């Protein structure tokens, strides 16, 4: 019996951090996957763009051209592919404002095609017109691949049939790239690490405020900052003005260099909206202090489990300072949280687990 064939669009772009997943999907045993995707995130400034995947990976993916007008997108070729019906299923971008996905879903209904969306689903509770409109969007398709359990819970609560929603989680690295926590080198002060785009949505100001009023008699942490963006010059000046020990390194993509940087850290920070920076830290055996309840957080915030894989704070500089001082004072708990975080990544967030979850979901949805 031939394997089901799927036109599968990589989300959100064919970027460097999607390489391990793409390489694994290209070796899929239960499915024949024809991969498509956007090659760059041109909707953001050049300083905030994510590096593309390697050339051999790009050659294995068919480029999708995206036309945009403000938040509204049209992805050329998606509707036509669903209309022709040459594949057994079609996985499209699950973005609410991508008009071509709406039309492709409607065409799939009309033509009897299996259309599936891959996206965040619900990141937070919704009501009113937006919830009703999103539900109408999801009714057009046969299935949803979502990043986290909260999206599944909200979807079922709002009336989406449970068989349509499949949690596939997310990934950065293959299993082989993970590393258990090693003790950071001895120093006079602990080290905390922050990795994210430096934009107005990812503010480091609360960290500067927390460190500036650090309790006397306790060594104030040094900070490693990985990332670039429009806010970087201002933040470098802010930390310098406060005489804080902070190294702004810019973007770092090399896994071994990242491993070396995380090996120096006692804690990783997620200030503002959390995302794959949480998975990155846990993959290198570093527990995470994350802001709880931030509306911009992606489903990866679910990997920060209070007291087990990290700690949460309420968003204020005062609470961030209190949580940091408490966590850094207990090395044994740091080791336990690091071990638990790495175990969670192995269970859910490696490229292999991610691909397996996608394959299992697609096979089930196609059979239905």
Coordinates of C-alpha atoms in Angstrom, one line a residue, residues 177-360:
X177 CA 22.7 18.0 20.5
X178 CA 21.2 18.0 24.0
X179 CA 23.7 18.2 26.9
X180 CA 23.3 17.5 30.6
X181 CA 24.1 20.4 33.0
X182 CA 27.7 20.8 34.0
X183 CA 28.6 23.0 36.9
X184 CA 29.4 26.5 35.8
X185 CA 33.0 27.5 36.3
X186 CA 33.7 29.0 39.7
X187 CA 33.5 32.8 39.8
X188 CA 32.9 35.6 42.3
X189 CA 29.4 36.2 40.9
X190 CA 26.7 33.9 39.3
X191 CA 25.9 34.2 35.6
X192 CA 22.5 34.5 34.0
X193 CA 21.9 34.3 30.3
X194 CA 19.3 35.8 28.1
X195 CA 18.6 34.9 24.4
X196 CA 16.0 36.6 22.3
X197 CA 15.5 39.2 19.7
X198 CA 16.1 42.7 21.3
X199 CA 12.8 44.4 20.3
X200 CA 10.2 46.5 22.2
X201 CA 8.2 43.2 22.7
X202 CA 11.2 41.6 24.4
X203 CA 12.2 44.1 27.0
X204 CA 15.3 43.7 29.2
X205 CA 14.6 46.9 31.2
X206 CA 13.1 44.9 34.2
X207 CA 16.4 43.0 34.5
X208 CA 18.4 46.1 34.6
X209 CA 16.1 47.5 37.3
X210 CA 16.3 44.3 39.2
X211 CA 20.1 44.1 39.2
X212 CA 20.6 47.8 39.9
X213 CA 18.9 47.4 43.3
X214 CA 20.5 44.0 44.1
X215 CA 20.7 43.2 47.8
X216 CA 23.9 44.3 49.5
X217 CA 26.2 41.4 50.6
X218 CA 25.1 39.1 47.8
X219 CA 27.2 38.9 44.6
X220 CA 25.3 40.6 41.7
X221 CA 25.0 38.3 38.6
X222 CA 26.8 39.0 35.4
X223 CA 24.6 38.8 32.3
X224 CA 25.2 37.2 28.9
X225 CA 22.9 38.6 26.2
X226 CA 22.5 36.8 22.9
X227 CA 20.5 38.4 20.2
X228 CA 20.1 41.5 18.1
X229 CA 17.4 44.0 17.2
X230 CA 16.3 47.6 17.2
X231 CA 16.6 47.9 21.0
X232 CA 20.2 46.7 21.3
X233 CA 21.9 50.1 21.3
X234 CA 19.6 51.5 23.9
X235 CA 19.9 48.4 26.1
X236 CA 23.7 48.4 26.0
X237 CA 23.7 52.0 27.1
X238 CA 21.1 51.3 29.9
X239 CA 23.2 48.5 31.4
X240 CA 26.4 50.6 31.0
X241 CA 24.8 53.6 32.8
X242 CA 23.8 51.3 35.7
X243 CA 27.3 49.9 35.8
X244 CA 26.0 46.4 35.3
X245 CA 28.2 43.6 34.1
X246 CA 26.6 42.6 30.8
X247 CA 28.1 41.2 27.6
X248 CA 25.9 41.8 24.5
X249 CA 27.1 39.3 22.0
X250 CA 24.7 39.7 19.1
X251 CA 23.1 36.7 17.4
X252 CA 24.8 33.3 17.9
X253 CA 23.6 30.4 15.8
X254 CA 26.4 27.8 16.1
X255 CA 25.3 25.0 18.5
X256 CA 28.7 24.4 20.0
X257 CA 29.2 28.1 20.7
X258 CA 25.8 28.3 22.3
X259 CA 26.6 25.2 24.4
X260 CA 29.8 26.9 25.6
X261 CA 27.9 30.1 26.6
X262 CA 25.1 28.2 28.4
X263 CA 27.7 26.1 30.3
X264 CA 28.7 29.4 32.0
X265 CA 25.2 30.1 33.2
X266 CA 23.4 29.2 36.4
X267 CA 20.0 30.4 35.1
X268 CA 18.5 31.4 31.9
X269 CA 16.0 34.3 31.7
X270 CA 12.8 34.8 29.7
X271 CA 11.6 38.3 30.2
X272 CA 8.4 39.4 28.4
X273 CA 7.0 36.9 25.9
X274 CA 8.6 33.4 26.1
X275 CA 9.3 31.2 23.1
X276 CA 11.9 28.8 21.9
X277 CA 14.5 30.5 24.1
X278 CA 13.0 28.4 26.9
X279 CA 13.6 25.2 25.0
X280 CA 17.1 26.3 24.0
X281 CA 18.1 26.8 27.7
X282 CA 16.5 23.6 28.9
X283 CA 18.2 21.7 26.0
X284 CA 21.6 22.8 27.4
X285 CA 20.7 21.9 31.0
X286 CA 20.0 25.4 32.3
X287 CA 16.8 26.1 34.3
X288 CA 14.7 29.1 33.3
X289 CA 13.2 32.0 35.1
X290 CA 10.2 33.2 33.0
X291 CA 7.6 35.9 33.3
X292 CA 4.2 34.3 34.1
X293 CA 1.1 35.2 32.2
X294 CA 2.7 37.4 29.6
X295 CA 0.2 37.8 26.6
X296 CA 3.0 37.5 24.0
X297 CA 4.3 34.2 25.3
X298 CA 4.2 31.3 22.9
X299 CA 3.2 27.7 24.0
X300 CA 6.8 26.9 25.0
X301 CA 6.1 28.7 28.2
X302 CA 4.4 25.4 29.2
X303 CA 7.9 23.9 29.6
X304 CA 8.6 26.2 32.6
X305 CA 7.1 24.3 35.5
X306 CA 7.4 26.1 38.8
X307 CA 10.0 24.5 41.0
X308 CA 10.5 21.6 38.6
X309 CA 12.2 23.1 35.4
X310 CA 12.4 26.7 36.4
X311 CA 10.8 29.5 38.3
X312 CA 8.2 32.1 37.4
X313 CA 7.9 35.7 38.4
X314 CA 5.0 38.2 38.1
X315 CA 6.6 40.6 35.6
X316 CA 7.8 43.2 38.0
X317 CA 11.5 44.0 38.6
X318 CA 10.9 43.5 42.3
X319 CA 9.6 40.0 41.9
X320 CA 12.3 39.2 39.3
X321 CA 15.0 40.2 41.8
X322 CA 13.3 38.2 44.6
X323 CA 13.0 35.0 42.4
X324 CA 16.6 35.3 41.1
X325 CA 18.1 35.7 44.6
X326 CA 16.1 32.8 46.0
X327 CA 16.9 30.5 43.1
X328 CA 20.6 31.3 43.0
X329 CA 20.9 30.7 46.7
X330 CA 20.0 27.0 46.2
X331 CA 22.5 25.1 44.0
X332 CA 20.9 21.7 44.6
X333 CA 17.5 22.9 43.4
X334 CA 19.2 24.4 40.3
X335 CA 20.7 21.0 39.5
X336 CA 17.3 19.2 40.0
X337 CA 15.5 21.7 37.8
X338 CA 18.2 21.4 35.1
X339 CA 17.8 17.6 35.1
X340 CA 14.0 17.7 35.0
X341 CA 14.1 20.3 32.2
X342 CA 16.4 18.2 30.1
X343 CA 14.1 15.2 30.7
X344 CA 11.1 17.2 29.5
X345 CA 12.9 18.3 26.3
X346 CA 13.8 14.7 25.5
X347 CA 10.2 13.7 25.9
X348 CA 8.6 16.5 23.9
X349 CA 10.9 19.0 22.3
X350 CA 13.5 17.3 20.2
X351 CA 13.4 17.3 16.4
X352 CA 12.8 13.6 16.5
X353 CA 9.8 13.8 18.9
X354 CA 8.5 16.8 17.0
X355 CA 8.6 14.9 13.7
X356 CA 7.0 11.8 15.2
X357 CA 4.2 13.8 16.7
X358 CA 3.5 15.4 13.3
X359 CA 3.6 12.1 11.5
X360 CA 1.3 10.4 14.0

